Amino acid sequence: MKKNILKLITSCTIAFSLFSFTVQAQNKERVTFGIDLTDAQEVQMLKEFGVSENEVSVDRITNNDIIKQLGLDPNDKSNYEGGCYSSSYVKITNNGGIQVQSNNLTEVTSLMLSNALVTSGITNAEVKAGSPFPVTGTSALSGILKGFESAKGEELSLKNKKAAQEEIETTSALGEEIGYDEAAKVINDVKTKIIKEAPKNSEEISKIVEGITNNYTVEISDEQKEQIKALMTDINDLDIDYSTVKETLKNIGNQISEVLKNSGKDIQDSSFFQGIFAAIGNFFSKLFDSIKNIGNN
């Protein structure tokens, strides 16, 4: 009798362990749908994401969810305008950084989302974001963040999420003027240096922004620079540990550079590099002259 009870307990323990492992594995993936999608459109998005509804848990995102996620003003009627159509698939990974694919988002690119997710506090995740038809995508971030939190079982910092949304809006506005991929590069370059150097005041932030933006071939207005400075002030206040995001930011930067290169664009000022090479050349020229003079003496 005791042996049978022991076997039963052992079997239950093993079954519970397997169940726990399965739940944990399943919870690492999540799908979010905009609440205004039809059933047919949800099926379409699942197909695009490469999953079925019985494989992953699903959250449906409302305007109230977006307001809560991003800390928006619930009394601002503009936050309730338009439908909720952006959808996402989120898979938490142990390494590999942030990988984002997007479709039918007209004003928010996958590179912009990757950048913003770093700001939100996410370091490793596979993300697919899109809609069954073209939408701006400006609210796509909230669905991704909700999916990540549901999959992980804990909430991200609201302060980080608000800064991430501010980053999306600032990058998108800049992108309307200079191009979305170009804007993603500007923000990534500036943000990387801000996080790395952790400036102590607004003057140091301004110096970093001016120093980087002045080296681009695209024209960035004073007003746009002020918007970037405001964003970077908020990001600097997050005290992000550079060592935890260094490789992710570098990988995103490389992806952006590759996209720009493949499209025949290069916003880095070539004269800047020419100046560096000229300075190096002058240094060695003077060095050789000095050695020659010593030999003649």
Tab-separated table of C-alpha atoms in Angstrom:
chain	number	residue	atom	x	y	z
A	1	MET	CA	0.000	0.000	0.000
A	2	LYS	CA	2.793	2.402	0.980
A	3	LYS	CA	4.630	1.549	-2.251
A	4	ASN	CA	1.504	2.333	-4.304
A	5	ILE	CA	1.068	5.671	-2.533
A	6	LEU	CA	4.738	6.472	-3.093
A	7	LYS	CA	4.408	5.623	-6.787
A	8	LEU	CA	1.320	7.824	-7.027
A	9	ILE	CA	3.091	10.741	-5.335
A	10	THR	CA	6.126	10.271	-7.569
A	11	SER	CA	3.941	10.144	-10.682
A	12	CYS	CA	2.047	13.256	-9.631
A	13	THR	CA	5.311	15.067	-8.898
A	14	ILE	CA	6.695	14.203	-12.333
A	15	ALA	CA	3.428	15.170	-14.010
A	16	PHE	CA	3.326	18.474	-12.126
A	17	SER	CA	6.956	19.182	-13.048
A	18	LEU	CA	6.256	18.495	-16.713
A	19	PHE	CA	3.135	20.658	-16.530
A	20	SER	CA	5.088	23.499	-14.922
A	21	PHE	CA	7.794	23.272	-17.570
A	22	THR	CA	5.174	23.292	-20.338
A	23	VAL	CA	3.415	26.322	-18.876
A	24	GLN	CA	6.709	28.196	-18.525
A	25	ALA	CA	7.650	27.380	-22.108
A	26	GLN	CA	4.237	28.429	-23.410
A	27	ASN	CA	4.261	31.646	-21.395
A	28	LYS	CA	7.397	32.792	-23.195
A	29	GLU	CA	5.265	33.513	-26.259
A	30	ARG	CA	2.317	35.858	-26.580
A	31	VAL	CA	0.114	37.310	-29.305
A	32	THR	CA	-1.722	40.614	-29.029
A	33	PHE	CA	-4.547	41.711	-31.324
A	34	GLY	CA	-6.002	45.162	-31.758
A	35	ILE	CA	-9.525	44.874	-30.371
A	36	ASP	CA	-11.093	46.146	-33.605
A	37	LEU	CA	-9.865	43.259	-35.762
A	38	THR	CA	-12.474	40.858	-37.109
A	39	ASP	CA	-12.193	37.115	-36.503
A	40	ALA	CA	-10.990	36.652	-40.080
A	41	GLN	CA	-8.335	39.336	-39.629
A	42	GLU	CA	-7.120	37.687	-36.428
A	43	VAL	CA	-6.721	34.411	-38.311
A	44	GLN	CA	-4.799	36.299	-41.008
A	45	MET	CA	-2.422	37.790	-38.447
A	46	LEU	CA	-1.836	34.426	-36.760
A	47	LYS	CA	-0.894	33.030	-40.157
A	48	GLU	CA	1.558	35.899	-40.714
A	49	PHE	CA	3.057	35.288	-37.279
A	50	GLY	CA	3.401	31.575	-38.018
A	51	VAL	CA	1.463	30.362	-34.970
A	52	SER	CA	-2.008	29.047	-34.168
A	53	GLU	CA	-4.242	30.278	-31.360
A	54	ASN	CA	-4.041	26.960	-29.501
A	55	GLU	CA	-0.234	27.319	-29.359
A	56	VAL	CA	-0.053	30.734	-27.692
A	57	SER	CA	-2.070	32.860	-25.312
A	58	VAL	CA	-3.755	35.927	-26.776
A	59	ASP	CA	-4.414	39.414	-25.407
A	60	ARG	CA	-6.745	41.874	-27.129
A	61	ILE	CA	-5.627	45.485	-26.883
A	62	THR	CA	-8.092	48.329	-26.306
A	63	ASN	CA	-7.597	52.088	-26.152
A	64	ASN	CA	-7.677	51.792	-22.364
A	65	ASP	CA	-4.817	49.275	-22.508
A	66	ILE	CA	-2.772	51.662	-24.646
A	67	ILE	CA	-3.427	54.546	-22.245
A	68	LYS	CA	-2.431	52.416	-19.247
A	69	GLN	CA	0.638	50.933	-20.937
A	70	LEU	CA	2.070	54.284	-21.964
A	71	GLY	CA	0.870	56.419	-19.065
A	72	LEU	CA	-1.268	58.621	-21.316
A	73	ASP	CA	-3.910	61.059	-20.105
A	74	PRO	CA	-7.237	59.162	-19.826
A	75	ASN	CA	-9.107	62.482	-20.083
A	76	ASP	CA	-7.549	63.375	-23.440
A	77	LYS	CA	-10.166	62.484	-26.049
A	78	SER	CA	-7.533	62.229	-28.777
A	79	ASN	CA	-6.252	59.074	-27.070
A	80	TYR	CA	-9.528	57.361	-27.938
A	81	GLU	CA	-9.591	58.341	-31.599
A	82	GLY	CA	-9.101	55.738	-34.318
A	83	GLY	CA	-9.373	51.984	-34.074
A	84	CYS	CA	-7.010	49.429	-32.564
A	85	TYR	CA	-5.619	47.276	-35.363
A	86	SER	CA	-1.883	46.822	-34.721
A	87	SER	CA	-1.044	43.298	-33.606
A	88	SER	CA	2.097	41.575	-32.407
A	89	TYR	CA	3.800	38.294	-31.635
A	90	VAL	CA	6.363	38.315	-28.829
A	91	LYS	CA	8.755	35.539	-27.855
A	92	ILE	CA	11.099	36.025	-24.913
A	93	THR	CA	14.577	34.638	-25.608
A	94	ASN	CA	17.610	34.073	-23.404
A	95	ASN	CA	20.050	35.731	-25.800
A	96	GLY	CA	20.339	37.112	-29.316
A	97	GLY	CA	19.251	40.651	-28.522
A	98	ILE	CA	16.124	42.170	-30.034
A	99	GLN	CA	14.904	40.995	-33.433
A	100	VAL	CA	11.884	42.770	-34.930
A	101	GLN	CA	9.955	42.207	-38.150
A	102	SER	CA	7.122	44.517	-39.161
A	103	ASN	CA	4.489	44.668	-41.878
A	104	ASN	CA	1.901	47.272	-42.908
A	105	LEU	CA	3.164	49.872	-40.416
A	106	THR	CA	3.620	53.043	-42.444
A	107	GLU	CA	5.205	55.433	-39.925
A	108	VAL	CA	7.011	53.049	-37.587
A	109	THR	CA	9.744	50.733	-38.856
A	110	SER	CA	11.103	47.550	-37.316
A	111	LEU	CA	14.354	49.400	-36.568
A	112	MET	CA	12.496	52.129	-34.691
A	113	LEU	CA	10.673	49.510	-32.643
A	114	SER	CA	13.931	47.680	-31.880
A	115	ASN	CA	15.450	50.912	-30.603
A	116	ALA	CA	12.425	51.743	-28.448
A	117	LEU	CA	12.262	48.254	-26.946
A	118	VAL	CA	15.788	48.717	-25.586
A	119	THR	CA	14.599	51.899	-23.884
A	120	SER	CA	11.586	50.075	-22.444
A	121	GLY	CA	13.859	47.642	-20.618
A	122	ILE	CA	13.722	44.641	-22.966
A	123	THR	CA	17.061	43.084	-23.925
A	124	ASN	CA	16.226	39.748	-25.601
A	125	ALA	CA	13.098	39.069	-27.644
A	126	GLU	CA	11.797	38.057	-31.055
A	127	VAL	CA	8.986	40.337	-32.180
A	128	LYS	CA	6.661	40.458	-35.164
A	129	ALA	CA	4.372	43.462	-35.483
A	130	GLY	CA	1.830	44.307	-38.129
A	131	SER	CA	-1.710	44.816	-39.281
A	132	PRO	CA	-3.932	43.191	-41.935
A	133	PHE	CA	-3.896	46.530	-43.778
A	134	PRO	CA	-1.698	49.669	-43.679
A	135	VAL	CA	-1.828	51.635	-40.409
A	136	THR	CA	0.548	54.216	-38.953
A	137	GLY	CA	1.793	51.830	-36.281
A	138	THR	CA	2.249	54.573	-33.681
A	139	SER	CA	0.372	52.456	-31.116
A	140	ALA	CA	2.138	49.193	-32.039
A	141	LEU	CA	4.605	49.565	-29.172
A	142	SER	CA	1.910	49.292	-26.508
A	143	GLY	CA	0.752	45.909	-27.829
A	144	ILE	CA	4.319	44.587	-27.918
A	145	LEU	CA	4.944	45.758	-24.356
A	146	LYS	CA	1.692	44.186	-23.167
A	147	GLY	CA	2.625	40.920	-24.864
A	148	PHE	CA	6.081	40.923	-23.294
A	149	GLU	CA	4.702	41.616	-19.818
A	150	SER	CA	2.087	38.873	-20.156
A	151	ALA	CA	4.722	36.401	-21.349
A	152	LYS	CA	7.179	37.316	-18.591
A	153	GLY	CA	4.608	37.616	-15.837
A	154	GLU	CA	5.803	40.997	-14.605
A	155	GLU	CA	5.426	44.619	-15.626
A	156	LEU	CA	8.088	46.846	-17.102
A	157	SER	CA	8.793	50.238	-15.555
A	158	LEU	CA	6.172	52.799	-16.584
A	159	LYS	CA	8.908	55.444	-16.737
A	160	ASN	CA	10.821	53.342	-19.265
A	161	LYS	CA	7.695	52.636	-21.301
A	162	LYS	CA	6.778	56.321	-21.487
A	163	ALA	CA	10.301	57.161	-22.661
A	164	ALA	CA	10.100	54.372	-25.256
A	165	GLN	CA	6.851	55.783	-26.663
A	166	GLU	CA	8.363	59.273	-26.665
A	167	GLU	CA	11.245	57.802	-28.648
A	168	ILE	CA	8.838	56.327	-31.216
A	169	GLU	CA	7.062	59.672	-31.605
A	170	THR	CA	10.296	61.687	-31.831
A	171	THR	CA	11.880	59.287	-34.328
A	172	SER	CA	8.706	59.161	-36.422
A	173	ALA	CA	8.452	62.968	-36.529
A	174	LEU	CA	12.116	63.239	-37.499
A	175	GLY	CA	11.610	60.478	-40.055
A	176	GLU	CA	8.923	62.475	-41.830
A	177	GLU	CA	11.581	65.079	-42.579
A	178	ILE	CA	14.771	63.089	-43.226
A	179	GLY	CA	13.553	59.498	-43.769
A	180	TYR	CA	12.564	56.864	-41.202
A	181	ASP	CA	15.715	54.732	-41.429
A	182	GLU	CA	17.896	57.843	-41.313
A	183	ALA	CA	16.014	59.001	-38.221
A	184	ALA	CA	16.484	55.601	-36.580
A	185	LYS	CA	20.246	55.923	-37.102
A	186	VAL	CA	20.368	59.417	-35.613
A	187	ILE	CA	18.463	58.342	-32.502
A	188	ASN	CA	20.458	55.128	-32.115
A	189	ASP	CA	23.799	56.931	-32.409
A	190	VAL	CA	22.869	59.673	-29.956
A	191	LYS	CA	21.186	57.324	-27.484
A	192	THR	CA	24.155	54.951	-27.462
A	193	LYS	CA	26.502	57.770	-26.484
A	194	ILE	CA	24.064	59.162	-23.910
A	195	ILE	CA	23.729	55.784	-22.189
A	196	LYS	CA	27.473	55.143	-22.396
A	197	GLU	CA	28.612	58.502	-21.044
A	198	ALA	CA	25.695	59.252	-18.661
A	199	PRO	CA	25.983	63.071	-18.937
A	200	LYS	CA	25.557	64.956	-15.679
A	201	ASN	CA	23.551	67.944	-16.935
A	202	SER	CA	21.644	69.451	-19.861
A	203	GLU	CA	24.761	71.164	-21.202
A	204	GLU	CA	26.554	67.839	-21.568
A	205	ILE	CA	23.478	66.319	-23.238
A	206	SER	CA	23.324	69.238	-25.691
A	207	LYS	CA	27.013	68.829	-26.479
A	208	ILE	CA	26.524	65.143	-27.333
A	209	VAL	CA	23.458	65.824	-29.486
A	210	GLU	CA	25.131	68.688	-31.348
A	211	GLY	CA	28.382	66.776	-31.760
A	212	ILE	CA	26.696	63.803	-33.408
A	213	THR	CA	23.946	65.484	-35.439
A	214	ASN	CA	26.365	67.992	-36.977
A	215	ASN	CA	28.259	65.129	-38.636
A	216	TYR	CA	25.354	64.019	-40.833
A	217	THR	CA	24.727	64.972	-44.446
A	218	VAL	CA	20.996	65.315	-43.730
A	219	GLU	CA	19.806	68.633	-42.349
A	220	ILE	CA	18.419	68.499	-38.827
A	221	SER	CA	16.703	71.702	-37.746
A	222	ASP	CA	17.238	73.418	-34.401
A	223	GLU	CA	13.676	72.508	-33.424
A	224	GLN	CA	14.326	68.843	-34.175
A	225	LYS	CA	17.551	68.960	-32.174
A	226	GLU	CA	15.613	70.350	-29.213
A	227	GLN	CA	13.160	67.450	-29.469
A	228	ILE	CA	16.069	64.996	-29.525
A	229	LYS	CA	17.614	66.715	-26.491
A	230	ALA	CA	14.317	66.460	-24.584
A	231	LEU	CA	14.083	62.753	-25.420
A	232	MET	CA	17.684	62.114	-24.422
A	233	THR	CA	17.153	63.929	-21.123
A	234	ASP	CA	14.362	61.474	-20.302
A	235	ILE	CA	16.425	58.481	-21.445
A	236	ASN	CA	19.406	59.672	-19.399
A	237	ASP	CA	17.161	59.820	-16.323
A	238	LEU	CA	16.438	56.087	-16.715
A	239	ASP	CA	20.013	55.222	-15.664
A	240	ILE	CA	20.224	52.354	-18.156
A	241	ASP	CA	23.246	50.130	-17.531
A	242	TYR	CA	25.381	50.441	-20.664
A	243	SER	CA	26.956	47.014	-20.176
A	244	THR	CA	23.545	45.319	-20.461
A	245	VAL	CA	22.525	47.038	-23.706
A	246	LYS	CA	25.883	47.638	-25.398
A	247	GLU	CA	25.745	44.662	-27.770
A	248	THR	CA	22.043	45.115	-28.532
A	249	LEU	CA	22.513	48.784	-29.439
A	250	LYS	CA	25.551	47.873	-31.540
A	251	ASN	CA	23.604	45.178	-33.410
A	252	ILE	CA	20.703	47.546	-34.052
A	253	GLY	CA	23.150	50.180	-35.281
A	254	ASN	CA	24.721	47.654	-37.658
A	255	GLN	CA	21.284	46.661	-38.967
A	256	ILE	CA	20.409	50.297	-39.622
A	257	SER	CA	23.713	50.919	-41.418
A	258	GLU	CA	23.146	47.824	-43.565
A	259	VAL	CA	19.639	48.970	-44.523
A	260	LEU	CA	20.922	52.439	-45.437
A	261	LYS	CA	23.817	50.951	-47.408
A	262	ASN	CA	21.552	48.587	-49.357
A	263	SER	CA	19.235	51.467	-50.230
A	264	GLY	CA	22.150	53.605	-51.417
A	265	LYS	CA	21.964	56.026	-48.507
A	266	ASP	CA	24.738	57.205	-46.203
A	267	ILE	CA	23.947	60.074	-43.879
A	268	GLN	CA	27.350	60.100	-42.211
A	269	ASP	CA	29.300	63.122	-43.393
A	270	SER	CA	32.148	61.820	-45.551
A	271	SER	CA	34.122	65.018	-44.944
A	272	PHE	CA	34.166	64.122	-41.253
A	273	PHE	CA	36.040	60.898	-41.997
A	274	GLN	CA	38.180	62.608	-44.603
A	275	GLY	CA	39.239	65.065	-41.913
A	276	ILE	CA	40.211	62.200	-39.623
A	277	PHE	CA	42.196	60.461	-42.362
A	278	ALA	CA	43.863	63.751	-43.300
A	279	ALA	CA	44.870	64.327	-39.686
A	280	ILE	CA	46.324	60.817	-39.480
A	281	GLY	CA	48.170	61.377	-42.757
A	282	ASN	CA	49.607	64.673	-41.535
A	283	PHE	CA	50.739	63.037	-38.311
A	284	PHE	CA	52.719	60.322	-40.079
A	285	SER	CA	54.060	62.792	-42.626
A	286	LYS	CA	55.474	64.962	-39.838
A	287	LEU	CA	56.774	61.869	-38.049
A	288	PHE	CA	58.675	60.693	-41.131
A	289	ASP	CA	60.062	64.209	-41.686
A	290	SER	CA	61.314	64.278	-38.094
A	291	ILE	CA	62.994	60.880	-38.492
A	292	LYS	CA	64.543	62.015	-41.780
A	293	ASN	CA	65.892	65.189	-40.183
A	294	ILE	CA	67.402	63.195	-37.316
A	295	GLY	CA	69.104	60.917	-39.835
A	296	ASN	CA	70.521	63.878	-41.762
A	297	ASN	CA	71.932	65.331	-38.581
